[in-house]
Amino acid sequence: MSAHGETPHGAQGGHGNLNQLMAGFALAALLTIVPFALVMGEVEINRTALIATIMGLGGLQILVHLIWFLHVNRSAEEGWTLAATIFAVLILVIVLAGSLWVMKNMNENMMPMHDMEHHMQMEQMKSLQSQQG
């Protein structure tokens, strides 16, 4: 302790007490369990709404980890940490949005297997007809 009775990290700059850490853990667990339950319980909601809910809860979980466990805040000495965190979150959003966009386009543009089999059968029939005719 310092001469003023503060911890070495400052009054608010410490690693938090057990109650704060347990609250962060409970929030993180809840933000993991809810999306898992939505998917495994096969909840009847629109697929787009389900994906948006899962991604939103994932974003909240990132914030919980940053605030409760990594202690990122807006203080002057944490300024670079906050800027780096914002940049990392921006990159994460770009990667997630890009991945969803690519998967959506692939799903729309790929030929389903049963259509491919039907297409191959039609090609075989055309080739047999051209050989006979």
PDB file of C-alpha atoms in Angstrom:
ATOM      1  CA  MET A   1       0.000   0.000   0.000  1.00  0.00           C
ATOM      2  CA  SER A   2       1.089   3.556  -0.600  1.00  0.00           C
ATOM      3  CA  ALA A   3       1.222   6.355   1.927  1.00  0.00           C
ATOM      4  CA  HIS A   4      -2.327   7.368   1.000  1.00  0.00           C
ATOM      5  CA  GLY A   5      -3.759   3.903   1.685  1.00  0.00           C
ATOM      6  CA  GLU A   6      -4.285   3.044  -1.975  1.00  0.00           C
ATOM      7  CA  THR A   7      -3.271  -0.150  -3.664  1.00  0.00           C
ATOM      8  CA  PRO A   8      -0.195   0.032  -5.926  1.00  0.00           C
ATOM      9  CA  HIS A   9      -2.467   0.205  -9.003  1.00  0.00           C
ATOM     10  CA  GLY A  10      -4.539   3.094  -7.683  1.00  0.00           C
ATOM     11  CA  ALA A  11      -7.998   3.045  -6.167  1.00  0.00           C
ATOM     12  CA  GLN A  12      -9.777   2.175  -9.395  1.00  0.00           C
ATOM     13  CA  GLY A  13      -6.878   0.881 -11.455  1.00  0.00           C
ATOM     14  CA  GLY A  14      -6.579  -2.461  -9.647  1.00  0.00           C
ATOM     15  CA  HIS A  15      -7.721  -5.813 -10.848  1.00  0.00           C
ATOM     16  CA  GLY A  16     -11.084  -5.581  -9.108  1.00  0.00           C
ATOM     17  CA  ASN A  17     -12.345  -7.402  -6.096  1.00  0.00           C
ATOM     18  CA  LEU A  18     -13.820 -10.887  -6.050  1.00  0.00           C
ATOM     19  CA  ASN A  19     -17.409  -9.609  -6.348  1.00  0.00           C
ATOM     20  CA  GLN A  20     -16.578  -7.622  -9.481  1.00  0.00           C
ATOM     21  CA  LEU A  21     -14.741 -10.578 -11.029  1.00  0.00           C
ATOM     22  CA  MET A  22     -17.623 -12.933 -10.225  1.00  0.00           C
ATOM     23  CA  ALA A  23     -20.115 -10.461 -11.749  1.00  0.00           C
ATOM     24  CA  GLY A  24     -18.000 -10.361 -14.920  1.00  0.00           C
ATOM     25  CA  PHE A  25     -17.783 -14.147 -14.942  1.00  0.00           C
ATOM     26  CA  ALA A  26     -21.558 -14.474 -14.496  1.00  0.00           C
ATOM     27  CA  LEU A  27     -22.191 -12.039 -17.370  1.00  0.00           C
ATOM     28  CA  ALA A  28     -19.705 -13.836 -19.609  1.00  0.00           C
ATOM     29  CA  ALA A  29     -21.269 -17.215 -18.784  1.00  0.00           C
ATOM     30  CA  LEU A  30     -24.774 -15.894 -19.431  1.00  0.00           C
ATOM     31  CA  LEU A  31     -23.685 -14.398 -22.747  1.00  0.00           C
ATOM     32  CA  THR A  32     -22.320 -17.820 -23.708  1.00  0.00           C
ATOM     33  CA  ILE A  33     -25.246 -19.924 -22.488  1.00  0.00           C
ATOM     34  CA  VAL A  34     -28.028 -17.877 -24.120  1.00  0.00           C
ATOM     35  CA  PRO A  35     -26.790 -18.213 -27.747  1.00  0.00           C
ATOM     36  CA  PHE A  36     -25.971 -21.872 -27.137  1.00  0.00           C
ATOM     37  CA  ALA A  37     -29.502 -22.476 -25.830  1.00  0.00           C
ATOM     38  CA  LEU A  38     -31.018 -20.620 -28.800  1.00  0.00           C
ATOM     39  CA  VAL A  39     -29.188 -22.842 -31.277  1.00  0.00           C
ATOM     40  CA  MET A  40     -29.414 -26.171 -29.446  1.00  0.00           C
ATOM     41  CA  GLY A  41     -33.041 -25.586 -28.441  1.00  0.00           C
ATOM     42  CA  GLU A  42     -33.917 -24.960 -32.103  1.00  0.00           C
ATOM     43  CA  VAL A  43     -35.930 -21.879 -31.150  1.00  0.00           C
ATOM     44  CA  GLU A  44     -38.458 -20.940 -33.813  1.00  0.00           C
ATOM     45  CA  ILE A  45     -37.331 -17.462 -34.838  1.00  0.00           C
ATOM     46  CA  ASN A  46     -36.265 -15.975 -38.130  1.00  0.00           C
ATOM     47  CA  ARG A  47     -32.766 -17.143 -39.127  1.00  0.00           C
ATOM     48  CA  THR A  48     -31.601 -13.566 -39.709  1.00  0.00           C
ATOM     49  CA  ALA A  49     -32.862 -12.524 -36.269  1.00  0.00           C
ATOM     50  CA  LEU A  50     -31.111 -15.538 -34.708  1.00  0.00           C
ATOM     51  CA  ILE A  51     -27.796 -14.663 -36.357  1.00  0.00           C
ATOM     52  CA  ALA A  52     -28.167 -11.006 -35.363  1.00  0.00           C
ATOM     53  CA  THR A  53     -28.950 -12.025 -31.769  1.00  0.00           C
ATOM     54  CA  ILE A  54     -25.952 -14.346 -31.556  1.00  0.00           C
ATOM     55  CA  MET A  55     -23.593 -11.734 -33.023  1.00  0.00           C
ATOM     56  CA  GLY A  56     -25.009  -9.021 -30.748  1.00  0.00           C
ATOM     57  CA  LEU A  57     -24.533 -11.176 -27.661  1.00  0.00           C
ATOM     58  CA  GLY A  58     -21.018 -11.996 -28.879  1.00  0.00           C
ATOM     59  CA  GLY A  59     -20.276  -8.286 -29.151  1.00  0.00           C
ATOM     60  CA  LEU A  60     -21.576  -7.739 -25.619  1.00  0.00           C
ATOM     61  CA  GLN A  61     -19.381 -10.564 -24.417  1.00  0.00           C
ATOM     62  CA  ILE A  62     -16.350  -8.865 -25.956  1.00  0.00           C
ATOM     63  CA  LEU A  63     -17.226  -5.706 -24.022  1.00  0.00           C
ATOM     64  CA  VAL A  64     -17.640  -7.699 -20.781  1.00  0.00           C
ATOM     65  CA  HIS A  65     -14.182  -9.212 -21.214  1.00  0.00           C
ATOM     66  CA  LEU A  66     -12.610  -5.866 -22.081  1.00  0.00           C
ATOM     67  CA  ILE A  67     -14.138  -4.055 -19.106  1.00  0.00           C
ATOM     68  CA  TRP A  68     -14.228  -6.672 -16.330  1.00  0.00           C
ATOM     69  CA  PHE A  69     -11.145  -8.743 -17.137  1.00  0.00           C
ATOM     70  CA  LEU A  70      -8.803  -6.594 -19.246  1.00  0.00           C
ATOM     71  CA  HIS A  71      -9.735  -3.381 -17.387  1.00  0.00           C
ATOM     72  CA  VAL A  72      -9.817  -1.233 -20.523  1.00  0.00           C
ATOM     73  CA  ASN A  73     -11.143   2.221 -19.666  1.00  0.00           C
ATOM     74  CA  ARG A  74     -10.928   5.799 -20.905  1.00  0.00           C
ATOM     75  CA  SER A  75      -8.256   7.067 -18.500  1.00  0.00           C
ATOM     76  CA  ALA A  76      -5.298   8.984 -19.951  1.00  0.00           C
ATOM     77  CA  GLU A  77      -2.759   6.236 -19.249  1.00  0.00           C
ATOM     78  CA  GLU A  78      -5.036   3.664 -20.877  1.00  0.00           C
ATOM     79  CA  GLY A  79      -5.534   5.785 -24.002  1.00  0.00           C
ATOM     80  CA  TRP A  80      -3.343   3.651 -26.247  1.00  0.00           C
ATOM     81  CA  THR A  81      -4.939   0.479 -24.952  1.00  0.00           C
ATOM     82  CA  LEU A  82      -8.383   1.878 -25.714  1.00  0.00           C
ATOM     83  CA  ALA A  83      -7.319   2.988 -29.203  1.00  0.00           C
ATOM     84  CA  ALA A  84      -5.795  -0.435 -29.918  1.00  0.00           C
ATOM     85  CA  THR A  85      -8.936  -2.118 -28.630  1.00  0.00           C
ATOM     86  CA  ILE A  86     -11.191   0.021 -30.833  1.00  0.00           C
ATOM     87  CA  PHE A  87      -9.012  -0.808 -33.826  1.00  0.00           C
ATOM     88  CA  ALA A  88      -9.136  -4.538 -32.986  1.00  0.00           C
ATOM     89  CA  VAL A  89     -12.933  -4.413 -32.636  1.00  0.00           C
ATOM     90  CA  LEU A  90     -13.198  -2.632 -35.989  1.00  0.00           C
ATOM     91  CA  ILE A  91     -11.075  -5.314 -37.663  1.00  0.00           C
ATOM     92  CA  LEU A  92     -13.188  -8.010 -35.970  1.00  0.00           C
ATOM     93  CA  VAL A  93     -16.410  -6.446 -37.283  1.00  0.00           C
ATOM     94  CA  ILE A  94     -14.969  -6.279 -40.806  1.00  0.00           C
ATOM     95  CA  VAL A  95     -13.850  -9.928 -40.661  1.00  0.00           C
ATOM     96  CA  LEU A  96     -17.192 -11.157 -39.271  1.00  0.00           C
ATOM     97  CA  ALA A  97     -19.279  -9.130 -41.717  1.00  0.00           C
ATOM     98  CA  GLY A  98     -17.082 -10.222 -44.622  1.00  0.00           C
ATOM     99  CA  SER A  99     -17.297 -13.864 -43.577  1.00  0.00           C
ATOM    100  CA  LEU A 100     -21.091 -13.724 -43.341  1.00  0.00           C
ATOM    101  CA  TRP A 101     -21.265 -12.007 -46.727  1.00  0.00           C
ATOM    102  CA  VAL A 102     -19.031 -14.618 -48.376  1.00  0.00           C
ATOM    103  CA  MET A 103     -20.965 -17.520 -46.820  1.00  0.00           C
ATOM    104  CA  LYS A 104     -24.303 -15.993 -47.883  1.00  0.00           C
ATOM    105  CA  ASN A 105     -23.120 -15.531 -51.470  1.00  0.00           C
ATOM    106  CA  MET A 106     -21.671 -19.027 -51.605  1.00  0.00           C
ATOM    107  CA  ASN A 107     -24.931 -20.455 -50.284  1.00  0.00           C
ATOM    108  CA  GLU A 108     -26.936 -18.575 -52.925  1.00  0.00           C
ATOM    109  CA  ASN A 109     -24.616 -19.344 -55.845  1.00  0.00           C
ATOM    110  CA  MET A 110     -23.630 -22.954 -55.200  1.00  0.00           C
ATOM    111  CA  MET A 111     -25.707 -25.591 -56.944  1.00  0.00           C
ATOM    112  CA  PRO A 112     -27.388 -27.922 -54.428  1.00  0.00           C
ATOM    113  CA  MET A 113     -26.432 -31.589 -54.717  1.00  0.00           C
ATOM    114  CA  HIS A 114     -29.862 -32.784 -55.838  1.00  0.00           C
ATOM    115  CA  ASP A 115     -29.910 -30.154 -58.612  1.00  0.00           C
ATOM    116  CA  MET A 116     -26.412 -31.215 -59.654  1.00  0.00           C
ATOM    117  CA  GLU A 117     -27.485 -34.875 -59.887  1.00  0.00           C
ATOM    118  CA  HIS A 118     -30.524 -33.901 -61.935  1.00  0.00           C
ATOM    119  CA  HIS A 119     -28.326 -31.764 -64.201  1.00  0.00           C
ATOM    120  CA  MET A 120     -25.880 -34.664 -64.702  1.00  0.00           C
ATOM    121  CA  GLN A 121     -28.735 -37.050 -65.537  1.00  0.00           C
ATOM    122  CA  MET A 122     -30.091 -34.605 -68.114  1.00  0.00           C
ATOM    123  CA  GLU A 123     -26.631 -34.267 -69.677  1.00  0.00           C
ATOM    124  CA  GLN A 124     -26.297 -38.055 -69.882  1.00  0.00           C
ATOM    125  CA  MET A 125     -29.719 -38.342 -71.522  1.00  0.00           C
ATOM    126  CA  LYS A 126     -28.793 -35.655 -74.063  1.00  0.00           C
ATOM    127  CA  SER A 127     -25.539 -37.397 -74.837  1.00  0.00           C
ATOM    128  CA  LEU A 128     -27.329 -40.760 -75.304  1.00  0.00           C
ATOM    129  CA  GLN A 129     -29.930 -39.140 -77.567  1.00  0.00           C
ATOM    130  CA  SER A 130     -27.257 -37.510 -79.691  1.00  0.00           C
ATOM    131  CA  GLN A 131     -25.424 -40.845 -80.046  1.00  0.00           C
ATOM    132  CA  GLN A 132     -28.639 -42.647 -81.065  1.00  0.00           C
ATOM    133  CA  GLY A 133     -29.972 -39.932 -83.340  1.00  0.00           C
TER     134      GLY A 133
END
